[in-house]
Structures are given as C-alpha cells and as structure tokens.
Short mmCIF file of C-alpha atoms and ligand atoms in Angstrom, two decimals:
data_model
loop_
_atom_site.label_atom_id
_atom_site.label_comp_id
_atom_site.label_asym_id
_atom_site.label_seq_id
_atom_site.Cartn_x
_atom_site.Cartn_y
_atom_site.Cartn_z
CA MET C 239 2.93 -41.63 24.50
CA ALA C 240 2.99 -37.99 23.33
CA TYR C 241 2.98 -37.47 19.53
CA TYR C 242 4.74 -34.47 17.93
CA SER C 243 3.95 -33.45 14.46
CA ASP C 244 7.08 -33.03 12.16
CA GLN C 245 5.02 -30.60 9.98
CA TYR C 246 5.32 -27.79 12.46
CA ASP C 247 7.28 -26.55 15.59
CA LEU C 248 4.76 -24.28 17.38
CA PHE C 249 1.02 -23.57 17.24
CA LEU C 250 0.57 -19.86 17.56
CA SER C 251 -3.16 -19.18 17.01
CA SER C 252 -6.27 -20.03 15.20
CA THR C 253 -7.96 -18.42 12.30
CA GLN C 254 -9.95 -19.13 9.22
CA SER C 255 -9.02 -19.04 5.57
CA PHE C 256 -10.14 -20.11 2.13
CA CYS C 257 -8.84 -23.28 0.46
CA HIS C 258 -6.58 -22.11 -2.41
CA GLN C 259 -6.71 -25.64 -3.96
CA CYS C 260 -10.51 -25.92 -4.53
CA ASN C 261 -10.76 -22.14 -4.64
CA ASN C 262 -13.93 -22.25 -2.81
CA LEU C 263 -14.70 -18.60 -1.79
CA ASN C 264 -18.09 -19.35 -0.32
CA LYS C 265 -16.70 -21.23 2.65
CA LEU C 266 -14.26 -20.45 5.26
CA ILE C 267 -12.08 -23.32 6.61
CA ASP C 268 -10.43 -23.89 9.84
CA THR C 269 -6.79 -22.61 9.89
CA HIS C 270 -4.04 -22.60 12.34
CA ILE C 271 -1.05 -20.32 12.45
CA VAL C 272 2.14 -22.37 13.10
CA THR C 273 5.88 -22.19 12.91
CA LYS C 274 8.52 -24.24 11.42
CA ASP C 275 12.31 -23.50 11.38
CA ASN C 276 11.42 -19.80 12.37
CA GLU C 277 9.12 -19.39 9.56
CA VAL C 278 5.38 -18.89 9.90
CA PHE C 279 2.78 -20.78 8.08
CA LEU C 280 -1.07 -20.93 7.68
CA ARG C 281 -2.03 -24.75 8.19
CA LYS C 282 -5.35 -25.04 6.50
CA PHE C 283 -7.84 -27.81 6.83
CA CYS C 284 -10.20 -28.15 3.77
CA PRO C 285 -12.81 -30.97 4.19
CA LYS C 286 -12.59 -31.71 0.44
CA CYS C 287 -8.82 -31.13 -0.35
CA GLY C 288 -7.28 -32.08 3.03
CA GLU C 289 -4.53 -30.21 4.78
CA SER C 290 -2.07 -27.66 3.16
CA MET C 291 0.60 -25.34 4.40
CA VAL C 292 0.99 -21.77 3.15
CA LYS C 293 4.15 -19.83 4.16
CA ILE C 294 3.18 -16.19 5.38
CA SER C 295 6.36 -15.14 6.84
CA THR C 296 10.07 -16.21 6.72
CA ASP C 297 10.90 -14.20 9.93
CA LEU C 298 9.27 -15.45 13.13
CA ASP C 299 10.90 -12.69 15.28
CA TYR C 300 9.51 -9.96 13.01
CA TYR C 301 6.06 -11.73 12.94
CA LYS C 302 6.03 -11.63 16.69
CA LYS C 303 7.12 -8.00 16.72
CA CYS C 304 4.14 -7.07 14.56
CA ASP C 305 1.78 -8.05 17.39
CA GLU C 306 3.65 -5.62 19.82
CA TYR C 307 3.08 -2.68 17.29
CA LEU C 308 -0.60 -3.36 17.20
CA LYS C 309 -2.43 -0.16 18.23
CA ALA C 310 -5.93 0.36 19.54
CA PRO C 311 -8.36 0.28 16.59
CA ASP C 312 -9.46 3.51 14.89
CA LEU C 313 -12.91 2.64 13.59
CA PRO C 314 -14.93 3.93 10.79
CA GLU C 315 -17.54 6.48 11.97
CA LYS C 316 -20.39 4.50 10.57
CA ALA C 317 -21.09 0.91 9.43
CA LEU C 318 -22.95 0.63 5.98
CA THR C 319 -23.96 -3.03 6.26
CA LYS C 320 -25.05 -5.41 8.90
CA VAL C 321 -23.63 -8.57 10.21
CA LEU C 322 -25.50 -11.23 8.48
CA LYS C 323 -23.18 -13.93 7.17
CA GLY C 324 -20.17 -12.91 9.07
CA CYS C 325 -16.79 -11.65 7.97
CA PRO C 326 -15.68 -11.50 5.05
CA PHE C 327 -19.22 -11.84 3.44
CA ASP C 328 -20.71 -8.64 4.88
CA CYS C 329 -18.26 -6.23 3.56
CA GLY C 330 -19.75 -2.76 2.82
CA VAL C 331 -18.28 -1.80 5.67
CA CYS C 332 -19.78 -3.83 8.52
CA PRO C 333 -19.72 -3.13 12.31
CA GLN C 334 -16.96 -5.91 12.70
CA HIS C 335 -14.32 -4.07 10.95
CA GLN C 336 -11.39 -2.80 13.10
CA ASN C 337 -9.96 -0.05 10.90
CA HIS C 338 -11.02 3.14 9.05
CA PRO C 339 -10.26 3.85 5.55
CA CYS C 340 -6.73 5.26 5.74
CA LEU C 341 -6.64 5.06 1.98
CA ALA C 342 -9.74 5.44 -0.06
CA LEU C 343 -9.63 4.14 -3.68
CA PHE C 344 -11.92 5.77 -6.25
CA ASN C 345 -12.13 3.58 -9.32
CA ILE C 346 -13.24 5.90 -12.06
CA THR C 347 -13.14 3.58 -15.07
CA ASP C 348 -12.61 0.14 -16.24
CA GLU C 349 -10.83 1.23 -19.27
CA CYS C 350 -7.04 0.95 -19.80
CA ASN C 351 -4.56 1.65 -22.47
CA MET C 352 -2.51 -1.52 -21.50
CA LYS C 353 -3.39 -5.23 -20.75
CA CYS C 354 -0.82 -6.09 -17.96
CA ASN C 355 -0.32 -9.76 -17.27
CA ILE C 356 -0.95 -9.14 -13.51
CA CYS C 357 -3.77 -6.64 -13.60
CA TYR C 358 -5.85 -7.07 -10.31
CA TYR C 359 -8.79 -5.62 -12.12
CA SER C 360 -8.49 -7.40 -15.49
CA ALA C 361 -8.66 -4.03 -17.18
CA GLU C 362 -7.85 -3.65 -20.85
CA PRO C 363 -8.46 -1.33 -23.82
CA GLY C 364 -12.21 -1.25 -24.88
CA LEU C 365 -13.73 -2.04 -21.49
CA GLY C 366 -14.91 1.56 -21.10
CA ASN C 367 -17.42 2.15 -18.37
CA HIS C 368 -16.22 5.62 -17.23
CA ARG C 369 -17.89 6.64 -14.06
CA SER C 370 -20.05 9.78 -14.35
CA MET C 371 -19.62 12.83 -12.03
CA GLU C 372 -22.66 11.84 -10.41
CA ASP C 373 -21.27 8.53 -9.49
CA ILE C 374 -18.12 10.16 -8.17
CA GLU C 375 -20.18 12.59 -6.10
CA LYS C 376 -21.96 9.72 -4.56
CA MET C 377 -18.67 7.82 -3.88
CA LEU C 378 -17.50 10.89 -2.14
CA ALA C 379 -20.64 11.29 -0.01
CA THR C 380 -20.47 7.50 0.92
CA LEU C 381 -16.86 7.91 1.97
CA LEU C 382 -17.69 11.05 4.09
CA GLU C 383 -20.39 9.11 5.94
CA THR C 384 -17.77 6.72 7.30
CA GLU C 385 -14.73 9.05 7.47
CA SER C 386 -15.52 12.87 7.75
CA GLU C 387 -11.95 13.93 7.21
CA PRO C 388 -10.39 11.42 4.83
CA ASP C 389 -6.73 11.32 4.95
CA LEU C 390 -6.10 9.99 1.44
CA ILE C 391 -8.09 9.51 -1.76
CA GLN C 392 -6.33 7.53 -4.49
CA VAL C 393 -7.96 7.84 -7.97
CA THR C 394 -7.50 4.68 -9.92
CA GLY C 395 -9.14 2.34 -12.39
CA GLY C 396 -8.41 0.78 -14.87
CA GLU C 397 -6.18 3.59 -16.03
CA PRO C 398 -7.81 6.81 -14.68
CA THR C 399 -6.03 9.05 -17.18
CA THR C 400 -8.14 7.53 -19.91
CA HIS C 401 -11.25 9.14 -18.28
CA PRO C 402 -12.16 12.17 -20.41
CA GLN C 403 -13.05 14.10 -17.21
CA ILE C 404 -9.91 13.14 -15.25
CA VAL C 405 -8.66 16.73 -14.59
CA GLU C 406 -12.31 17.77 -13.47
CA ILE C 407 -12.55 14.72 -11.25
CA LEU C 408 -9.21 15.55 -9.54
CA GLN C 409 -10.11 19.19 -9.17
CA TYR C 410 -13.39 18.14 -7.54
CA LEU C 411 -11.85 15.59 -5.06
CA LYS C 412 -9.00 18.11 -4.35
CA LYS C 413 -11.67 20.67 -3.15
CA SER C 414 -13.22 17.85 -0.85
CA PRO C 415 -12.23 17.68 2.93
CA VAL C 416 -9.51 15.17 2.00
CA ARG C 417 -5.87 15.81 3.21
CA HIS C 418 -4.07 14.11 0.21
CA LEU C 419 -4.97 13.14 -3.13
CA MET C 420 -3.13 10.65 -5.36
CA LEU C 421 -3.31 9.55 -8.93
CA ASN C 422 -2.57 5.94 -9.65
CA THR C 423 -1.21 5.69 -13.10
CA ASN C 424 0.87 3.80 -15.59
CA GLY C 425 2.42 7.06 -16.61
CA ILE C 426 1.55 6.92 -20.41
CA LYS C 427 -0.48 10.18 -20.54
CA ILE C 428 2.06 11.99 -18.22
CA SER C 429 4.94 10.89 -20.62
CA GLN C 430 3.03 12.10 -23.68
CA ASP C 431 0.95 15.17 -22.67
CA GLU C 432 2.67 18.07 -21.06
CA SER C 433 -0.57 20.08 -20.85
CA PHE C 434 -1.97 17.25 -18.60
CA VAL C 435 1.09 17.53 -16.45
CA LYS C 436 0.63 21.20 -16.07
CA GLU C 437 -2.87 20.58 -14.90
CA LEU C 438 -1.73 18.16 -12.50
CA LYS C 439 0.79 20.79 -11.14
CA ARG C 440 -2.10 23.29 -10.70
CA LEU C 441 -3.59 20.97 -8.12
CA GLY C 442 -0.97 22.26 -5.82
CA GLY C 443 0.33 20.67 -2.61
CA GLY C 444 -1.25 17.56 -1.15
CA PHE C 445 -1.29 15.87 -4.61
CA GLU C 446 0.93 12.98 -5.63
CA VAL C 447 1.37 10.76 -8.37
CA TYR C 448 1.45 7.04 -7.63
CA LEU C 449 3.58 5.73 -10.52
CA GLN C 450 3.63 2.00 -11.68
CA PHE C 451 7.32 1.37 -11.84
CA ASP C 452 8.04 -2.32 -11.08
CA SER C 453 11.64 -2.66 -12.65
CA LEU C 454 14.57 -1.24 -14.58
CA THR C 455 14.81 -3.92 -17.02
CA PRO C 456 12.72 -4.58 -20.18
CA LYS C 457 12.50 -8.30 -19.52
CA VAL C 458 10.76 -7.81 -16.16
CA LEU C 459 8.48 -5.20 -17.51
CA LYS C 460 7.39 -7.49 -20.43
CA ASP C 461 6.77 -10.22 -17.94
CA LEU C 462 4.58 -8.03 -15.62
CA ARG C 463 3.04 -5.61 -18.08
CA ALA C 464 3.25 -7.39 -21.31
CA LYS C 465 5.10 -4.47 -22.79
CA ASP C 466 8.58 -2.84 -22.29
CA MET C 467 7.60 0.20 -20.40
CA SER C 468 11.35 1.42 -19.78
CA GLU C 469 11.10 4.47 -21.91
CA VAL C 470 7.75 5.61 -20.80
CA ARG C 471 8.86 5.28 -17.12
CA LEU C 472 11.91 7.52 -17.69
CA LYS C 473 10.00 10.11 -19.76
CA THR C 474 7.28 10.13 -17.08
CA LEU C 475 9.76 10.67 -14.35
CA GLU C 476 11.46 13.52 -16.42
CA MET C 477 8.10 15.24 -16.64
CA LEU C 478 7.33 14.85 -12.85
CA GLU C 479 10.81 16.12 -12.10
CA LYS C 480 10.43 19.07 -14.39
CA TYR C 481 7.15 20.26 -12.69
CA SER C 482 8.37 19.06 -9.04
CA ILE C 483 5.17 16.83 -8.67
CA SER C 484 5.52 14.52 -5.65
CA THR C 485 5.91 10.93 -6.83
CA THR C 486 5.76 7.49 -5.30
CA LEU C 487 7.11 4.60 -7.26
CA VAL C 488 5.07 1.39 -7.02
CA VAL C 489 6.89 -1.98 -7.56
CA VAL C 490 5.06 -5.15 -7.71
CA VAL C 491 7.47 -7.90 -6.64
CA LYS C 492 7.21 -11.37 -8.32
CA LYS C 493 9.35 -14.05 -6.59
CA GLY C 494 12.36 -15.07 -8.90
CA LEU C 495 11.66 -12.26 -11.32
CA ASN C 496 12.43 -8.78 -9.81
CA GLU C 497 13.27 -9.12 -6.03
CA HIS C 498 17.03 -8.93 -6.78
CA GLU C 499 16.30 -5.44 -8.27
CA ILE C 500 15.05 -3.98 -5.03
CA PRO C 501 18.40 -2.45 -4.08
CA ASP C 502 18.87 -1.00 -7.60
CA ILE C 503 15.43 0.52 -7.57
CA ILE C 504 15.92 2.21 -4.19
CA GLU C 505 19.37 3.45 -5.59
CA PHE C 506 17.67 4.74 -8.64
CA SER C 507 14.90 6.54 -6.81
CA ARG C 508 17.38 8.69 -4.99
CA ARG C 509 18.35 10.37 -8.25
CA TYR C 510 15.06 12.17 -8.32
CA ARG C 511 14.08 15.09 -6.26
CA CYS C 512 10.31 14.44 -6.99
CA VAL C 513 10.35 10.86 -5.61
CA ARG C 514 9.13 10.54 -2.11
CA GLY C 515 9.68 6.88 -1.74
CA ILE C 516 8.76 3.52 -2.97
CA VAL C 517 5.93 1.05 -2.23
CA PHE C 518 6.79 -2.65 -2.75
CA GLN C 519 3.76 -4.73 -3.24
CA PRO C 520 4.06 -8.63 -3.24
CA ILE C 521 2.14 -9.92 -6.18
CA GLU C 522 -1.33 -11.18 -5.46
CA GLU C 523 -3.28 -14.23 -6.77
CA VAL C 524 -6.21 -12.05 -7.99
CA GLY C 525 -7.59 -10.73 -11.22
CA ARG C 526 -5.74 -11.39 -14.38
CA ILE C 527 -2.77 -13.26 -13.02
CA ASN C 528 -0.60 -14.89 -15.59
CA ALA C 529 2.09 -16.51 -13.57
CA GLU C 530 2.73 -20.16 -12.50
CA GLY C 531 4.60 -21.91 -9.91
CA ASP C 532 6.07 -20.44 -6.71
CA PHE C 533 5.70 -16.68 -7.73
CA LYS C 534 4.49 -15.40 -4.50
CA ILE C 535 6.82 -13.52 -2.12
CA THR C 536 6.08 -12.62 1.49
CA LEU C 537 6.51 -9.15 3.02
CA SER C 538 9.35 -10.33 5.37
CA GLU C 539 11.35 -11.44 2.29
CA ILE C 540 11.22 -8.07 0.82
CA ARG C 541 11.95 -6.44 4.13
CA GLN C 542 15.01 -8.71 4.42
CA ILE C 543 16.38 -7.65 1.08
CA ILE C 544 15.99 -3.93 2.03
CA ILE C 545 17.73 -4.35 5.32
CA ASP C 546 20.55 -6.67 3.89
CA ASP C 547 21.16 -3.99 1.12
CA GLU C 548 24.23 -2.13 2.19
CA LYS C 549 23.62 0.67 -0.30
CA ASN C 550 20.71 2.02 1.50
CA PRO C 551 20.69 3.09 5.16
CA PHE C 552 17.44 1.51 6.38
CA THR C 553 18.17 -1.09 9.09
CA SER C 554 15.95 -3.70 10.75
CA GLU C 555 15.01 -1.16 13.38
CA ASP C 556 14.05 1.36 10.62
CA MET C 557 11.59 -0.93 8.81
CA ILE C 558 8.79 -1.34 11.44
CA PRO C 559 5.31 -2.76 11.39
CA LEU C 560 2.62 -0.11 10.61
CA PRO C 561 0.57 -0.07 13.99
CA CYS C 562 -2.86 -0.16 12.37
CA ASP C 563 -2.12 -3.22 10.15
CA PRO C 564 1.12 -4.46 11.42
CA HIS C 565 1.28 -7.88 9.69
CA LYS C 566 0.39 -6.36 6.39
CA ILE C 567 2.30 -3.11 6.12
CA SER C 568 5.86 -2.27 7.01
CA VAL C 569 7.16 1.19 6.90
CA GLY C 570 10.46 3.19 7.10
CA TYR C 571 10.66 6.91 7.06
CA ALA C 572 13.65 9.04 6.38
CA ALA C 573 14.89 12.70 6.11
CA LYS C 574 16.08 13.40 2.55
CA SER C 575 18.22 16.03 1.19
CA MET C 576 19.43 16.32 -2.45
CA CYS C 577 23.22 16.41 -3.01
CA GLN C 578 25.62 15.17 -5.62
CA ASP C 579 27.38 11.97 -6.11
CA GLU C 580 31.15 11.73 -6.97
CA LYS C 581 30.27 12.24 -10.69
CA GLY C 582 28.35 15.40 -9.84
CA GLU C 583 25.09 13.91 -10.43
CA ALA C 584 21.93 14.55 -8.31
CA PHE C 585 21.68 11.93 -5.45
CA ALA C 586 19.71 12.03 -2.24
CA THR C 587 21.18 11.65 1.14
CA ILE C 588 18.71 9.77 3.30
CA LYS C 589 18.68 9.50 7.15
CA PRO C 590 16.04 6.96 8.45
CA VAL C 591 14.29 8.19 11.64
CA THR C 592 11.77 5.38 12.23
CA GLY C 593 14.35 3.38 14.32
CA GLN C 594 15.08 6.26 16.54
CA LEU C 595 11.50 6.71 17.84
CA PRO C 596 10.36 4.88 20.92
CA LYS C 597 7.67 2.29 20.17
CA GLU C 598 5.21 3.52 22.86
CA LEU C 599 5.25 6.92 21.00
CA ILE C 600 3.92 5.30 17.90
CA THR C 601 1.59 2.78 19.33
CA ASN C 602 0.07 4.79 22.31
CA HIS C 603 -2.10 7.02 20.07
CA ARG C 604 -5.64 6.20 19.89
CA GLY C 605 -6.49 8.04 16.74
CA THR C 606 -4.39 7.88 13.70
CA VAL C 607 -4.95 11.43 12.47
CA THR C 608 -4.33 13.25 15.65
CA PHE C 609 -0.59 12.98 15.99
CA GLU C 610 -0.06 16.62 14.66
CA ARG C 611 -2.32 17.90 17.71
CA ASP C 612 -0.30 16.09 20.18
CA ARG C 613 2.32 18.61 21.36
CA GLU C 614 4.26 16.15 23.38
CA PHE C 615 4.69 13.82 20.43
CA VAL C 616 5.69 16.59 18.21
CA LYS C 617 8.25 17.70 20.55
CA THR C 618 9.86 14.14 20.97
CA VAL C 619 9.92 13.61 17.25
CA ILE C 620 11.61 16.94 16.60
CA GLU C 621 14.21 16.10 19.41
CA THR C 622 14.68 12.61 18.07
CA VAL C 623 15.27 13.72 14.51
CA SER C 624 17.48 16.58 15.36
CA LEU C 625 19.75 14.35 17.25
CA ASP C 626 20.03 11.81 14.36
CA THR C 627 20.05 13.74 11.14
CA ALA C 628 22.26 16.14 9.42
CA MET C 629 19.05 18.39 8.95
CA GLY C 630 18.31 18.44 12.67
CA GLU C 631 19.03 22.05 13.23
CA SER C 632 16.97 23.12 10.41
CA ILE C 633 14.09 20.78 11.48
CA MET C 634 14.41 22.14 15.02
CA SER C 635 13.95 25.68 13.86
CA GLU C 636 10.70 25.33 12.06
CA LYS C 637 7.06 24.17 13.16
CA ILE C 638 5.49 23.30 9.75
CA LYS C 639 4.03 19.85 9.66
CA GLN C 640 3.50 17.60 6.62
CA LYS C 641 1.07 14.82 6.74
CA LEU C 642 2.46 11.69 5.06
CA PHE C 643 0.42 8.65 5.81
CA CYS C 644 -2.32 8.77 8.39
CA CYS C 645 -1.26 5.85 10.38
CA TRP C 646 2.26 6.98 10.68
CA PRO C 647 3.10 10.07 12.74
CA ASP C 648 3.58 13.24 10.91
CA PHE C 649 7.10 13.86 9.82
CA LEU C 650 7.84 17.44 10.68
CA ALA C 651 9.62 19.26 7.93
CA PRO C 652 10.50 22.92 7.86
CA ALA C 653 8.94 25.25 5.30
CA ASP C 654 12.06 25.63 3.34
CA MET C 655 12.46 21.93 3.11
CA GLY C 656 8.92 20.68 2.93
CA TYR C 657 7.65 17.43 1.71
CA GLU C 658 10.42 17.03 -0.78
CA ASN C 659 12.68 16.26 2.12
CA VAL C 660 10.87 13.11 3.13
CA TYR C 661 11.62 9.60 1.74
CA ARG C 662 9.75 6.49 2.80
CA LEU C 663 9.91 2.80 2.01
CA VAL C 664 6.62 0.84 2.30
CA ILE C 665 5.94 -2.80 1.88
CA SER C 666 2.17 -3.37 1.47
CA GLU C 667 0.91 -6.84 1.26
CA PHE C 668 -2.73 -7.62 0.34
CA SER C 669 -4.72 -10.69 0.99
CA ASP C 670 -5.77 -13.28 -1.53
CA VAL C 671 -7.26 -16.81 -1.49
CA VAL C 672 -3.67 -18.17 -0.63
CA ASN C 673 -2.67 -15.86 2.38
CA PHE C 674 -6.32 -14.93 3.52
CA ASP C 675 -6.59 -14.73 7.32
CA ALA C 676 -10.02 -13.82 8.57
CA VAL C 677 -8.62 -12.25 11.79
CA ASN C 678 -6.22 -10.00 9.98
CA ILE C 679 -8.59 -8.96 7.27
CA LYS C 680 -10.61 -6.90 9.70
CA ARG C 681 -7.59 -4.45 9.97
CA GLU C 682 -7.26 -3.72 6.38
CA CYS C 683 -7.13 0.03 5.86
CA ASN C 684 -7.23 0.39 2.10
CA PHE C 685 -10.98 0.53 0.82
CA MET C 686 -12.46 0.57 -2.58
CA ILE C 687 -15.22 3.19 -2.56
CA GLU C 688 -18.45 2.36 -4.40
CA PRO C 689 -21.44 4.73 -4.80
CA GLU C 690 -23.08 3.16 -1.76
CA ARG C 691 -20.55 1.00 -0.07
CA ILE C 692 -16.85 0.89 0.98
CA ILE C 693 -15.21 -2.40 0.71
CA PRO C 694 -11.66 -3.58 1.82
CA PHE C 695 -9.39 -3.75 -1.14
CA SER C 696 -8.55 -7.43 -0.79
CA THR C 697 -12.02 -8.69 -0.22
CA TYR C 698 -13.15 -6.56 -3.28
CA ASN C 699 -10.53 -8.00 -5.53
CA MET C 700 -10.84 -11.45 -4.35
CA GLY C 701 -14.32 -11.86 -5.96
CA ILE C 702 -16.21 -12.82 -2.71
CA GLU C 703 -19.96 -13.03 -3.10
CA PHE C 704 -21.05 -10.40 -0.56
CA SER C 705 -24.38 -10.59 1.31
CA GLN C 706 -25.37 -7.03 1.11
CA THR C 707 -23.14 -5.56 -1.72
CA LYS C 708 -23.15 -6.04 -5.44
CA ILE C 709 -19.97 -5.06 -7.30
CA LYS C 710 -19.39 -5.54 -11.08
CA LYS C 711 -16.72 -8.34 -11.26
CA PHE C 712 -14.89 -8.69 -14.78
CA TRP C 713 -13.03 -11.59 -13.55
CA VAL C 714 -15.86 -14.01 -12.81
S1 SF4 N 923 -13.65 -7.54 6.03
FE1 SF4 N 923 -14.26 -5.97 7.33
S2 SF4 N 923 -16.07 -5.07 6.27
FE2 SF4 N 923 -15.70 -7.01 5.40
S3 SF4 N 923 -17.08 -8.31 6.44
FE3 SF4 N 923 -15.03 -8.36 7.48
S4 SF4 N 923 -15.19 -6.97 9.13
FE4 SF4 N 923 -16.88 -6.56 7.75
S1 SF4 N 924 -2.50 -2.94 -13.95
FE1 SF4 N 924 -3.01 -0.94 -14.35
S2 SF4 N 924 -2.06 -0.38 -16.33
FE2 SF4 N 924 -2.02 -2.63 -16.10
S3 SF4 N 924 -4.00 -3.24 -17.30
FE3 SF4 N 924 -4.52 -3.09 -15.01
S4 SF4 N 924 -5.19 -1.00 -14.83
FE4 SF4 N 924 -4.18 -1.05 -16.70
#
C-alpha cells in the first residue's frame, strides 16, 4: 500500500543545507525542496536534530517561474582557490562558482558610529581597523583578476564614512575601470557635513549613495538600528536632493515589524528626484541579530506586498526574477518623470517597463555586460518602452545609454532625461544558516573583496570556516 506524507505535496529537487537547529557550519546535510499548499520548503535531514522544514517561498508559481528566467552562467575570469573540500568551503572564488561579481563590496573599515541590532558585520564604535590604501589597492587588483571590467563596486564597512581617507578611496576607485561606484552608508556624515557632500558630488556620474533607510517610523528604526534615525534620514535625503546625487534607499524587512510599511516607503521615495529606487532586503540570521521568534520574511512575501499595493504601478509581470540569480533577486524597472501631486508637491510618475519585454530578450544573452552592444536588443527595448510610456517619444529620439545593473539590460534614457528618469524596485535575499541552499549559493553575484580573495557575500557573513581563505570574524 502506497504511503503519502502529509508533510508535503510535491518533491521538487535535492540540495544540501546546514542545520539551523544545531547550527553546525562544518557539515552539510541532505535537504529536499518540497511544496505544501502552494508554498515551497527546505526539508532538512540532520543526523543529530532530525527533520525540519523551512519555508523559502510562499508562491509556488513564482518559484517555478524563477527557473524559466535562469540564463547561461557568466563566469569569473579566473578562480582564486581550488576545489578541495567542496562548496561552500572553498570560497575565494573557486572554479565551481557559476556567477561573476556583479557587485563587488569593498569593506574599508570595521569602525561604525552606530551599533545596530541587526548588523551583519557586528560593527560598533571603537572597533577601528581602517584598511590602508595599500590594502585597497590590493583588493582592487584581486577584483580585476577575476573581473577586468567590474560593473559595480560598493564601498562599505562598518560605516565607510568613518574612514579618514574616505574621499581619497572613493576618488581612487572612481578612476579604476569600474562602471559604477556606490557608497553604502547610514547617512550620518552626509546629514552633518555639507563639505563631504560636495566631495561626493565632485565624483560625477556613475556614483550613487546606497542609503540605509528601513522605515518611516521611530519605533521600527529603534528596533532595527537601536536608535531613532528619522531626522538623520530626512536631513540626508535633503542633502542628496540638494546636490542631485543618485540615491538608492535600502530597506531591511523584518517580519511583523515593517513589511506593512512597504507601500508607504515606495510612495515616500517618489517625492525625491534623487531617489533611483529601493532595495528591499529580507532580514538575515547573521552577525549581531537581536531578534526572536518568526522574524524572517521571504522574497515572495515582499514581492506580493509590492504587487498588491494599488498605489504603485508595479504588477506581477513587472517584478521579475533577475536572470543570473533568479531565486534570490527580483527586479522591476520603470521610467520615471517628476511631476506634481494635487497639492503641488513634487511627485514622480512611474511607468514600469519590465513586464513589457519578452522573456527571451532578457534570458538569451550570454554575457551580462554586453546588452548595450547588442543593436537588436537596444532597438527592441526602445520600441517597447516607446509604446508603453508617456516618455516614449523622447526616449525614441535619443541614443544615450545608462547602465543600471549589470544583469539587467541597460535602460535607455535620453541625454536630457538621464539616469534620474529611472526608477527600480529590487528585492535581494541573501543566504544564512536557515535558508542556505548549496545549489543556489553558486549563483550569488555579490562578493566581498578581500586583499587576496573574493568571497560570496552570504558565505562570508555566515562565518563558514573556509579551506583556503582566512577572514577576520568578529562574530565568532
Ligand atoms: S559558494 Fe561559490 S566560491 Fe564558494 S565554494 Fe561554493 S562555488 Fe566556490
Ligand atoms: S548595520 Fe551599518 S550602520 Fe549599523 S552597526 Fe552595522 S555597519 Fe554600522
């Protein structure tokens, strides 16, 4: 007589994970990906703790759609470690990895002027350890070995603006062969030091501030950041708006705390000309995480809130899987133009375009950085956008390209509109001991850059003991 488990409906595939109950990061355990009531779970088998189920998606249809968007791997130009113990123990980057560094993170200091409850790096005042210019030169050289034309370097920490040579570092990296440079910051220095903002402005195009934002309410900010940052956020945005510095708002989402604010944050962001969009980041169980109970939220839950929100125009078709890491990143791009609301205040009109582009156009490209050289692709995007946005004619009349995100096709914006006419929503989920999937981790495209290694962001933060890479770990 056949036996059916009432724990799950369908078995989808096998992978490996870590047990989040005994937290043993030295040993992978057998794991199945299964479905139950149209949700997707990791079913883990730990020899010590037994079976456990972890929800990884609340939307089976979208989960399946992610596989349809997967594109041919765009590999690093060179591996820096060998395969010795197998993934994820050989990070550095090893020959098994299936993605190049779309985003290269340069950690320039362990110092911070805050002590957030959710800091993945456990940074705080007094840690110091500012990296020297020599270290940063080595980090760049290591990155260039694996990616000769990097798309995006993000300067991070700790809080990078506490580094006494922050301006010099940004200027140095801006002159490197990188296409875009970002500063990941809590905004404190920008809100207080106008001369620093002027230096940022002098960096010119291709520079962007990645601003910690999280919430519009003091209670939520105190929960996540141990401090009410409301005034700092507003003052920082005022400065960035004044100097027209491209800005992405970064919102860490903790279940039961701030997911209900997502529609209001999108609405709020449309009041600023300088804001190019929002990255929503589900909270991770890494570093100094001060949270209990069911605080983790999936990418699919955030996506659902965005597409259910009637105030923003992004639909299910517009929030698509990013082809290089489809299960972990969802993106929606829009054309943006500043108008006025009924009270006469600045407010952006947004016309999503992602839903209008044929899937094959996005996934058929082998390289992620070659879209702009593909005339047929460029032509189709222009035609599609021109049909569906109020700015179509203007877009049709120009040929200027703006690079946005290496794995997403260039959005074509005319010279008189430029990058300020682009708006994007991104949901970016990282891996931790709870949701770790040994198949999917090989597609991670965010890398921490060390002087002699480049390491996927998630495995770096998890505190895994690597076979050939030593990194300083404050959280161990
Ligand atoms: S995560 Fe990537 S770099 Fe790290 S061991 Fe696995 S395949 Fe190699
Ligand atoms: S999350 Fe950022 S601002 Fe907060 S303590 Fe960590 S490095 Fe500092």
